[in-house]
Short mmCIF file of C-alpha atoms and ligand atoms in Angstrom, two decimals:
data_model
loop_
_atom_site.label_atom_id
_atom_site.label_comp_id
_atom_site.label_asym_id
_atom_site.label_seq_id
_atom_site.Cartn_x
_atom_site.Cartn_y
_atom_site.Cartn_z
CA MET A 7 -95.70 32.37 -109.04
CA ALA A 8 -94.44 31.23 -112.43
CA SER A 9 -91.35 29.59 -111.05
CA ARG A 10 -93.14 27.62 -108.35
CA LEU A 11 -94.40 24.33 -109.69
CA PRO A 12 -97.44 22.42 -108.54
CA PRO A 13 -96.62 19.37 -106.44
CA LEU A 14 -95.60 16.29 -108.37
CA ARG A 15 -95.30 12.71 -107.31
CA GLY A 16 -92.83 9.89 -107.64
CA VAL A 17 -89.92 10.44 -109.97
CA LEU A 18 -91.16 13.92 -110.76
CA LEU A 19 -90.87 14.84 -107.12
CA TRP A 20 -87.14 14.64 -107.57
CA LEU A 21 -87.27 16.90 -110.57
CA HIS A 22 -89.32 19.35 -108.52
CA PHE A 23 -86.81 19.11 -105.74
CA PHE A 24 -83.83 19.92 -107.93
CA LEU A 25 -85.68 22.72 -109.69
CA LEU A 26 -86.48 24.31 -106.38
CA ILE A 27 -82.87 24.07 -105.30
CA GLY A 28 -81.93 25.91 -108.45
CA LEU A 29 -84.58 28.53 -107.92
CA GLY A 30 -83.74 28.91 -104.27
CA THR A 31 -80.29 30.06 -105.17
CA ALA A 32 -81.41 32.21 -108.09
CA TYR A 33 -81.68 35.31 -105.93
CA LYS A 34 -83.87 37.66 -107.89
CA PRO A 35 -83.24 41.38 -107.29
CA LEU A 36 -86.21 43.48 -106.23
CA SER A 37 -87.73 45.56 -109.00
CA ASP A 38 -87.58 49.36 -108.89
CA GLY A 39 -91.27 49.46 -108.02
CA PHE A 40 -90.73 47.10 -105.10
CA LEU A 41 -87.83 49.20 -103.79
CA ARG A 42 -90.06 52.27 -104.00
CA ALA A 43 -92.76 50.48 -102.02
CA ILE A 44 -90.50 49.97 -98.99
CA PRO A 45 -91.84 52.49 -96.48
CA SER A 46 -89.77 54.77 -94.26
CA PRO A 47 -90.13 54.43 -90.49
CA GLY A 48 -90.84 58.17 -90.45
CA ASP A 49 -92.17 59.43 -87.11
CA GLU A 50 -92.03 55.96 -85.56
CA PHE A 51 -88.31 56.56 -85.08
CA ASN A 52 -88.61 60.00 -83.50
CA ILE A 53 -86.43 60.04 -80.41
CA ASP A 54 -89.15 61.65 -78.28
CA ASN A 55 -92.06 59.55 -79.57
CA SER A 56 -92.92 57.42 -76.56
CA THR A 57 -95.40 55.37 -78.60
CA GLY A 58 -92.88 54.89 -81.41
CA ILE A 59 -90.33 52.14 -81.97
CA LEU A 60 -87.05 53.77 -80.98
CA ALA A 61 -87.67 56.19 -78.09
CA PRO A 62 -88.58 53.55 -75.49
CA LEU A 63 -85.16 51.96 -76.04
CA LEU A 64 -83.22 55.19 -75.46
CA ILE A 65 -82.72 54.52 -71.76
CA PRO A 66 -79.97 52.71 -69.81
CA ARG A 67 -80.57 48.97 -70.31
CA VAL A 68 -77.99 47.34 -68.04
CA PRO A 69 -78.65 43.65 -67.27
CA GLY A 70 -80.36 43.19 -63.93
CA THR A 71 -81.72 46.76 -63.78
CA ALA A 72 -85.24 48.14 -64.10
CA GLY A 73 -84.33 49.91 -67.35
CA GLN A 74 -83.57 46.62 -68.97
CA VAL A 75 -86.96 45.24 -67.99
CA VAL A 76 -88.58 48.25 -69.66
CA ALA A 77 -86.60 47.56 -72.85
CA GLN A 78 -87.56 43.88 -72.77
CA ARG A 79 -91.20 44.75 -72.34
CA HIS A 80 -91.05 47.16 -75.28
CA LEU A 81 -89.54 44.55 -77.58
CA VAL A 82 -92.10 41.92 -76.60
CA ASP A 83 -95.08 44.32 -76.65
CA TYR A 84 -94.17 45.50 -80.12
CA PHE A 85 -94.20 42.02 -81.60
CA GLN A 86 -97.31 40.96 -79.70
CA ARG A 87 -99.15 44.08 -80.84
CA GLU A 88 -97.85 44.65 -84.39
CA LEU A 89 -96.66 41.22 -85.46
CA PRO A 90 -98.76 38.63 -83.62
CA LYS A 91 -97.80 35.79 -85.97
CA TRP A 92 -94.19 35.87 -84.81
CA THR A 93 -93.32 33.47 -82.02
CA ILE A 94 -91.42 34.85 -79.06
CA THR A 95 -89.19 32.71 -76.86
CA TRP A 96 -86.58 33.49 -74.27
CA GLN A 97 -83.24 31.85 -73.67
CA ASN A 98 -82.15 32.85 -70.19
CA SER A 99 -79.06 32.33 -68.12
CA THR A 100 -77.46 33.74 -65.02
CA GLN A 101 -73.77 34.53 -64.90
CA LYS A 102 -71.33 36.30 -62.63
CA THR A 103 -69.58 39.41 -63.88
CA PRO A 104 -66.49 41.22 -62.55
CA THR A 105 -68.71 43.91 -61.02
CA SER A 106 -71.47 41.67 -59.67
CA LYS A 107 -69.17 40.15 -57.02
CA ASN A 108 -70.64 36.76 -56.22
CA THR A 109 -74.11 37.52 -57.45
CA GLU A 110 -75.39 35.93 -60.64
CA LEU A 111 -76.87 38.48 -63.03
CA PRO A 112 -79.77 37.51 -65.31
CA PHE A 113 -79.15 37.49 -69.06
CA ALA A 114 -82.17 37.06 -71.31
CA ASN A 115 -81.94 36.57 -75.07
CA LEU A 116 -85.07 37.06 -77.11
CA ILE A 117 -85.66 34.76 -80.07
CA ILE A 118 -88.45 35.92 -82.38
CA ARG A 119 -89.43 33.87 -85.40
CA ARG A 120 -91.69 33.90 -88.42
CA GLU A 121 -91.86 30.45 -90.04
CA PRO A 122 -93.81 28.90 -92.89
CA PRO A 123 -96.95 27.27 -91.49
CA TRP A 124 -96.13 23.84 -92.93
CA VAL A 125 -92.72 23.32 -91.33
CA LYS A 126 -91.90 20.70 -88.79
CA PRO A 127 -89.49 21.53 -85.98
CA GLY A 128 -85.96 22.04 -87.30
CA GLN A 129 -87.01 22.38 -90.92
CA THR A 130 -86.85 26.14 -91.56
CA ASN A 131 -83.75 27.96 -92.70
CA PHE A 132 -83.64 31.36 -91.07
CA LEU A 133 -82.40 34.67 -92.30
CA THR A 134 -81.32 35.82 -88.86
CA LEU A 135 -81.20 39.49 -87.88
CA VAL A 136 -79.26 40.19 -84.72
CA ALA A 137 -78.59 43.13 -82.40
CA HIS A 138 -77.83 43.44 -78.71
CA TYR A 139 -80.34 45.29 -76.56
CA ASP A 140 -78.35 45.64 -73.34
CA SER A 141 -76.37 48.80 -72.63
CA LYS A 142 -73.01 49.38 -71.01
CA LEU A 143 -72.67 49.88 -67.25
CA LYS A 144 -70.20 52.78 -67.62
CA PRO A 145 -70.24 55.73 -68.09
CA ASP A 146 -73.17 56.29 -65.72
CA GLY A 147 -76.38 56.91 -67.61
CA PHE A 148 -74.96 55.53 -70.86
CA ILE A 149 -77.74 55.16 -73.43
CA GLY A 150 -76.06 53.36 -76.31
CA ALA A 151 -78.22 54.88 -79.04
CA THR A 152 -76.05 53.41 -81.78
CA ASP A 153 -75.00 50.61 -79.41
CA SER A 154 -77.49 49.09 -80.15
CA ALA A 155 -80.86 50.78 -79.57
CA ALA A 156 -81.06 52.07 -83.14
CA PRO A 157 -80.08 48.72 -84.71
CA CYS A 158 -82.83 47.02 -82.63
CA ALA A 159 -85.33 49.59 -83.92
CA MET A 160 -84.18 49.05 -87.52
CA ILE A 161 -84.78 45.32 -87.18
CA MET A 162 -88.20 45.88 -85.60
CA TRP A 163 -89.18 48.13 -88.48
CA ALA A 164 -87.83 45.82 -91.16
CA ALA A 165 -89.76 42.91 -89.62
CA LYS A 166 -92.98 44.84 -90.05
CA VAL A 167 -92.17 45.66 -93.67
CA VAL A 168 -91.44 42.02 -94.48
CA ASP A 169 -94.33 40.47 -92.54
CA GLY A 170 -97.14 41.04 -95.07
CA TYR A 171 -95.08 39.68 -97.95
CA ALA A 172 -94.08 36.65 -95.90
CA GLN A 173 -97.76 35.95 -95.26
CA GLN A 174 -98.49 36.20 -98.97
CA MET A 175 -95.59 33.91 -99.82
CA TYR A 176 -96.64 31.32 -97.25
CA ASP A 177 -100.28 31.50 -98.39
CA GLU A 178 -99.39 30.99 -102.05
CA MET A 179 -96.99 28.16 -101.35
CA SER A 180 -99.54 26.48 -99.07
CA GLU A 181 -102.19 26.75 -101.76
CA LEU A 182 -99.89 25.11 -104.30
CA GLY A 183 -98.97 22.41 -101.83
CA GLU A 184 -95.34 23.42 -101.94
CA GLY A 185 -92.89 23.62 -99.15
CA GLY A 186 -91.47 20.94 -96.94
CA ASP A 187 -87.82 19.94 -96.93
CA VAL A 188 -86.80 22.43 -99.59
CA ASP A 189 -84.66 25.53 -99.84
CA MET A 190 -87.81 27.55 -99.98
CA ASP A 191 -88.72 26.76 -96.39
CA MET A 192 -87.41 30.16 -95.48
CA GLY A 193 -88.22 31.97 -92.29
CA ILE A 194 -87.04 35.04 -90.49
CA GLN A 195 -85.45 34.92 -87.07
CA ILE A 196 -84.60 37.89 -84.89
CA LEU A 197 -82.18 37.64 -82.01
CA PHE A 198 -82.17 40.45 -79.48
CA LEU A 199 -79.14 39.48 -77.46
CA ASP A 200 -78.35 40.43 -73.89
CA GLY A 201 -75.04 41.10 -72.14
CA GLU A 202 -72.93 41.98 -75.15
CA GLU A 203 -71.10 44.71 -73.27
CA ALA A 204 -68.25 44.19 -70.82
CA PHE A 205 -68.95 45.28 -67.25
CA GLU A 206 -65.32 46.22 -66.62
CA THR A 207 -62.84 45.60 -69.41
CA TRP A 208 -63.55 43.62 -72.58
CA THR A 209 -62.14 40.10 -72.20
CA ASP A 210 -63.20 36.66 -73.38
CA THR A 211 -65.19 36.18 -70.18
CA ASP A 212 -66.30 39.77 -69.56
CA SER A 213 -68.34 40.31 -72.76
CA LEU A 214 -70.79 38.46 -75.02
CA TYR A 215 -72.65 36.90 -72.06
CA GLY A 216 -75.85 36.43 -74.02
CA SER A 217 -74.41 35.21 -77.31
CA ARG A 218 -72.07 32.75 -75.60
CA SER A 219 -74.99 31.34 -73.66
CA LEU A 220 -77.30 31.07 -76.67
CA SER A 221 -74.75 29.48 -78.98
CA ASN A 222 -73.92 26.97 -76.24
CA PHE A 223 -77.56 26.21 -75.69
CA TRP A 224 -78.20 25.69 -79.38
CA VAL A 225 -75.19 23.52 -80.09
CA ASN A 226 -76.60 21.21 -77.41
CA SER A 227 -80.17 21.28 -78.71
CA PRO A 228 -80.33 18.70 -81.52
CA ASN A 229 -83.35 18.96 -83.80
CA PRO A 230 -85.61 15.94 -84.23
CA PRO A 231 -84.47 13.78 -87.17
CA ALA A 232 -85.55 15.44 -90.42
CA GLN A 233 -88.20 13.77 -92.54
CA LYS A 234 -86.76 13.85 -96.02
CA PHE A 235 -83.88 15.49 -97.76
CA TYR A 236 -82.51 18.06 -95.42
CA LYS A 237 -81.11 17.88 -91.98
CA TYR A 238 -80.41 20.88 -89.87
CA LYS A 239 -78.77 19.17 -86.94
CA THR A 240 -79.25 22.03 -84.50
CA PRO A 241 -80.80 25.51 -84.52
CA LEU A 242 -77.32 26.79 -85.38
CA SER A 243 -77.35 25.04 -88.75
CA GLN A 244 -80.78 26.49 -89.45
CA ILE A 245 -79.20 29.96 -89.64
CA SER A 246 -78.69 30.69 -93.33
CA LEU A 247 -77.14 34.06 -92.55
CA PHE A 248 -76.35 35.67 -89.20
CA MET A 249 -76.71 39.35 -89.98
CA LEU A 250 -75.42 41.33 -87.03
CA LEU A 251 -76.15 45.05 -86.83
CA ASP A 252 -74.11 47.12 -84.40
CA LEU A 253 -73.02 50.75 -83.88
CA LEU A 254 -75.34 52.08 -86.57
CA GLY A 255 -77.02 55.49 -86.55
CA SER A 256 -74.19 58.01 -86.78
CA SER A 257 -73.49 60.13 -89.85
CA GLU A 258 -71.42 58.88 -92.75
CA PRO A 259 -70.99 55.24 -91.75
CA SER A 260 -68.65 53.09 -93.77
CA VAL A 261 -69.19 49.37 -93.32
CA PRO A 262 -66.56 47.10 -94.88
CA SER A 263 -67.05 43.51 -95.99
CA TYR A 264 -65.45 41.44 -93.25
CA TYR A 265 -65.74 37.87 -94.48
CA THR A 266 -65.01 36.37 -97.86
CA THR A 267 -67.59 33.59 -97.39
CA THR A 268 -70.41 36.12 -97.10
CA HIS A 269 -69.04 38.72 -99.47
CA TRP A 270 -71.73 37.79 -101.98
CA ALA A 271 -74.37 38.73 -99.39
CA TYR A 272 -72.54 41.98 -98.69
CA ARG A 273 -72.60 42.74 -102.40
CA ALA A 274 -76.33 42.10 -102.57
CA PHE A 275 -76.84 44.34 -99.53
CA SER A 276 -74.67 47.06 -101.06
CA ASN A 277 -76.53 46.73 -104.32
CA VAL A 278 -79.84 47.40 -102.57
CA GLU A 279 -78.30 50.54 -101.10
CA SER A 280 -76.92 51.84 -104.38
CA ARG A 281 -80.14 51.11 -106.25
CA MET A 282 -82.19 52.89 -103.58
CA ARG A 283 -79.81 55.84 -103.81
CA SER A 284 -80.01 56.07 -107.56
CA LEU A 285 -83.82 55.97 -107.32
CA ASN A 286 -83.64 58.85 -104.81
CA LEU A 287 -85.34 56.77 -102.15
CA LEU A 288 -82.85 57.54 -99.39
CA GLU A 289 -82.71 60.71 -97.31
CA SER A 290 -79.03 60.90 -96.45
CA SER A 291 -76.48 62.07 -98.98
CA PRO A 292 -73.12 60.85 -97.70
CA PRO A 293 -69.90 61.39 -99.66
CA SER A 294 -69.58 57.63 -100.07
CA PRO A 295 -72.07 54.77 -99.68
CA PHE A 296 -72.72 53.09 -96.33
CA LEU A 297 -71.58 49.82 -97.96
CA PRO A 298 -68.75 50.83 -100.29
CA ASP A 299 -66.62 47.69 -100.57
CA VAL A 300 -68.39 45.73 -103.29
CA ASN A 301 -65.04 44.80 -104.80
CA LYS A 302 -63.02 43.88 -101.72
CA THR A 303 -63.15 42.19 -98.35
CA MET A 304 -61.10 43.07 -95.28
CA ALA A 305 -57.62 41.62 -95.42
CA LEU A 306 -57.55 40.91 -91.71
CA GLY A 307 -60.36 39.35 -89.68
CA GLY A 308 -63.18 41.07 -87.98
CA ILE A 309 -64.20 42.80 -84.81
CA SER A 310 -65.03 41.11 -81.53
CA ASP A 311 -68.80 41.05 -81.23
CA ASP A 312 -71.82 38.78 -80.73
CA HIS A 313 -71.14 36.84 -83.92
CA LEU A 314 -67.93 35.24 -82.63
CA PRO A 315 -69.46 32.40 -80.59
CA PHE A 316 -71.58 31.63 -83.67
CA ILE A 317 -68.74 31.90 -86.19
CA TRP A 318 -66.68 29.49 -84.12
CA ARG A 319 -69.52 27.01 -84.61
CA GLY A 320 -69.60 27.46 -88.35
CA VAL A 321 -72.39 30.03 -88.75
CA GLU A 322 -72.12 32.32 -91.78
CA THR A 323 -72.03 35.95 -90.71
CA LEU A 324 -72.60 39.34 -92.27
CA HIS A 325 -71.27 41.83 -89.74
CA VAL A 326 -72.78 45.23 -90.28
CA ILE A 327 -70.58 47.47 -88.15
CA PRO A 328 -68.78 50.58 -89.39
CA GLN A 329 -65.07 51.26 -89.55
CA PRO A 330 -64.18 53.52 -87.90
CA PHE A 331 -66.69 53.24 -85.04
CA PRO A 332 -68.92 56.27 -84.47
CA ARG A 333 -67.16 59.17 -82.72
CA VAL A 334 -69.63 58.85 -79.83
CA TRP A 335 -68.73 55.20 -79.23
CA HIS A 336 -68.86 54.22 -75.53
CA THR A 337 -69.29 57.85 -74.41
CA SER A 338 -72.28 59.63 -72.87
CA ALA A 339 -72.72 61.32 -76.23
CA ASP A 340 -74.04 58.08 -77.72
CA ASP A 341 -77.62 59.24 -77.13
CA GLY A 342 -80.74 60.12 -79.09
CA PRO A 343 -79.82 63.70 -80.03
CA HIS A 344 -76.52 62.50 -81.52
CA LEU A 345 -78.18 60.09 -83.90
CA ASP A 346 -78.36 61.12 -87.53
CA MET A 347 -82.01 60.31 -88.08
CA LYS A 348 -81.78 60.34 -91.86
CA VAL A 349 -79.09 57.70 -91.61
CA VAL A 350 -81.11 55.68 -89.09
CA ARG A 351 -84.19 55.68 -91.32
CA ASP A 352 -82.13 54.88 -94.41
CA TRP A 353 -80.52 51.89 -92.72
CA ALA A 354 -83.96 50.57 -91.76
CA ARG A 355 -85.14 50.69 -95.37
CA ILE A 356 -81.95 49.22 -96.81
CA VAL A 357 -82.13 46.34 -94.32
CA ALA A 358 -85.78 45.76 -95.19
CA GLY A 359 -84.91 45.73 -98.90
CA PHE A 360 -82.14 43.22 -98.37
CA MET A 361 -84.43 40.96 -96.36
CA LEU A 362 -87.17 41.05 -98.99
CA GLU A 363 -84.66 40.15 -101.67
CA TRP A 364 -83.07 37.35 -99.65
CA LEU A 365 -86.53 35.91 -99.00
CA ASP A 366 -87.22 35.92 -102.74
CA MET A 367 -90.23 38.20 -102.42
CA MET A 368 -90.26 39.13 -106.11
CA GLU A 369 -92.28 35.91 -106.29
CA VAL A 370 -95.21 37.68 -104.63
CA TRP A 371 -94.65 41.25 -105.83
CA SER A 372 -97.46 42.39 -108.06
CA GLY A 373 -97.32 46.13 -107.47
CA GLU A 374 -96.91 49.06 -109.79
CA GLU A 375 -93.83 49.48 -111.90
CA PRO A 376 -92.99 52.81 -113.51
CA GLU A 377 -94.03 52.79 -117.18
CA ALA A 378 -91.30 52.40 -119.74
CA GLY A 379 -90.40 55.79 -121.12
CA SER A 380 -91.82 57.70 -118.19
CA THR A 381 -89.43 60.09 -116.46
CA LEU A 382 -89.39 57.79 -113.43
CA ALA A 383 -88.35 54.72 -115.35
CA ILE A 384 -84.80 53.65 -114.71
CA HIS A 385 -83.68 50.64 -116.65
CA ASP A 386 -82.40 48.11 -114.18
CA GLY A 387 -80.42 46.10 -116.66
CA ARG A 388 -82.21 42.80 -116.19
C1 NAG B 4 -95.28 58.20 -82.97
O1 NAG B 4 -95.31 56.92 -83.56
C2 NAG B 4 -96.60 56.48 -83.92
C3 NAG B 4 -96.52 55.07 -84.40
O2 NAG B 4 -96.10 54.21 -83.42
C4 NAG B 4 -97.16 57.38 -84.95
O3 NAG B 4 -98.45 56.96 -85.29
C5 NAG B 4 -97.20 58.80 -84.44
O4 NAG B 4 -97.57 59.68 -85.47
C6 NAG B 4 -95.85 59.24 -83.91
N1 NAG B 4 -96.01 60.49 -83.21
C7 NAG B 4 -95.12 61.48 -83.27
C8 NAG B 4 -95.46 62.70 -82.44
O5 NAG B 4 -94.11 61.46 -83.91
C1 NAG B 5 -86.56 34.90 -69.16
O1 NAG B 5 -86.32 36.22 -68.78
C2 NAG B 5 -87.33 37.14 -69.20
C3 NAG B 5 -86.84 38.52 -68.86
O2 NAG B 5 -86.54 38.64 -67.52
C4 NAG B 5 -88.62 36.77 -68.50
O3 NAG B 5 -89.63 37.66 -68.90
C5 NAG B 5 -89.00 35.37 -68.87
O4 NAG B 5 -90.16 34.97 -68.18
C6 NAG B 5 -87.87 34.41 -68.58
N1 NAG B 5 -88.22 33.15 -69.16
C7 NAG B 5 -87.96 31.99 -68.63
C8 NAG B 5 -88.40 30.80 -69.37
O5 NAG B 5 -87.40 31.92 -67.55
C1 NAG B 6 -66.26 47.17 -108.90
O1 NAG B 6 -65.70 46.50 -109.99
C2 NAG B 6 -66.44 46.63 -111.19
C3 NAG B 6 -65.82 45.72 -112.24
O2 NAG B 6 -64.43 45.87 -112.26
C4 NAG B 6 -66.46 48.10 -111.61
O3 NAG B 6 -67.19 48.26 -112.81
C5 NAG B 6 -67.10 48.91 -110.50
O4 NAG B 6 -67.05 50.29 -110.80
C6 NAG B 6 -66.40 48.68 -109.16
N1 NAG B 6 -67.18 49.31 -108.13
C7 NAG B 6 -66.66 50.10 -107.22
C8 NAG B 6 -67.61 50.75 -106.25
O5 NAG B 6 -65.47 50.30 -107.11
ZN1 ZN B 7 -70.75 48.78 -76.96
#
């Protein structure tokens, strides 16, 4: 905790404040030893493991159907059982769709948060991991394994990896009396969004039911006035990065960098991948990296997805969706057996690594590093 200072008073408080701002943006890469310590989901992701993370989601999950209730229960049960310190809230709406005639269908977004214990409402900045958990009405029996059962599972796994370190970070900062109106009031927020898919044909009104509802709700939910230096006016401004995972789990994905304003985050993400590859920590061996575009961003805008209602309200987005889409996209072949499990497990670990780095967890890492000169040692250039 060398870079975290004990609390100071008066004039020195300001010094502390500015130092923390500097440190908060320092962004320290994870060490090789830390990257090695990120576990693989292993059997938890087996597509026939009914007590695992992924298999229970590999069913049709259309809004308003029994399958969707099963998926909702699985998401909630997992966090209640494995990650009891995370708070779970719903943001629900009902909306008509082109196929529901005059009936309002229920749409339920899940908001799951891990916050520092000292924060007041509206004080935390959230690294926000997002995926949609609904599945498409057509074709009949559509599973949506990449779309987005597997991305939900990746996020669930990564949350478990990060949880223990978050606890350690919060404990140490609490002990030192730190935290409160600073950049370091970092939390993790997971959004499992409903109703991403169109029921008939993708239009502005037939799609993104859940994300439109949530972004609307949040823009109209002002936070209480902040105590000191920072003001996050609404939950939207508390999102430091909206990291949306979609259509992941097929072989040889290639995810471009869509937005110049978050290209630096893309680079950091890509760097975690390439470092994990060079340390032989990943199982897949694709011809090119999952995140190849460290030196360029897309010339022309992005893809219509759950981030749009948030982007329109100024939220910074990292859209993790491959180009081209998986071959199985929106077909009955987008199911468990068509997933490339090595790729699915690799994504989960890369996402976990990125989260740990974003959350500055080198501050609490005290694990083993390979000895200098040993065959395992790879100089990381820092
Ligand atoms: C299923 O996942 C659980 C963890 O949830 C794990 O303990 C178990 O070994 C897995 N079983 C199989 C058959 O893969
Ligand atoms: C929102 O919907 C979910 C899923 O149907 C349900 O479990 C929950 O109780 C609802 N919450 C509220 C506040 O209506
Ligand atoms: C990106 O640019 C840097 C500096 O020009 C270069 O060294 C590196 O090889 C490039 N990376 C890729 C993947 O093209
Ligand atoms: Zn889809």
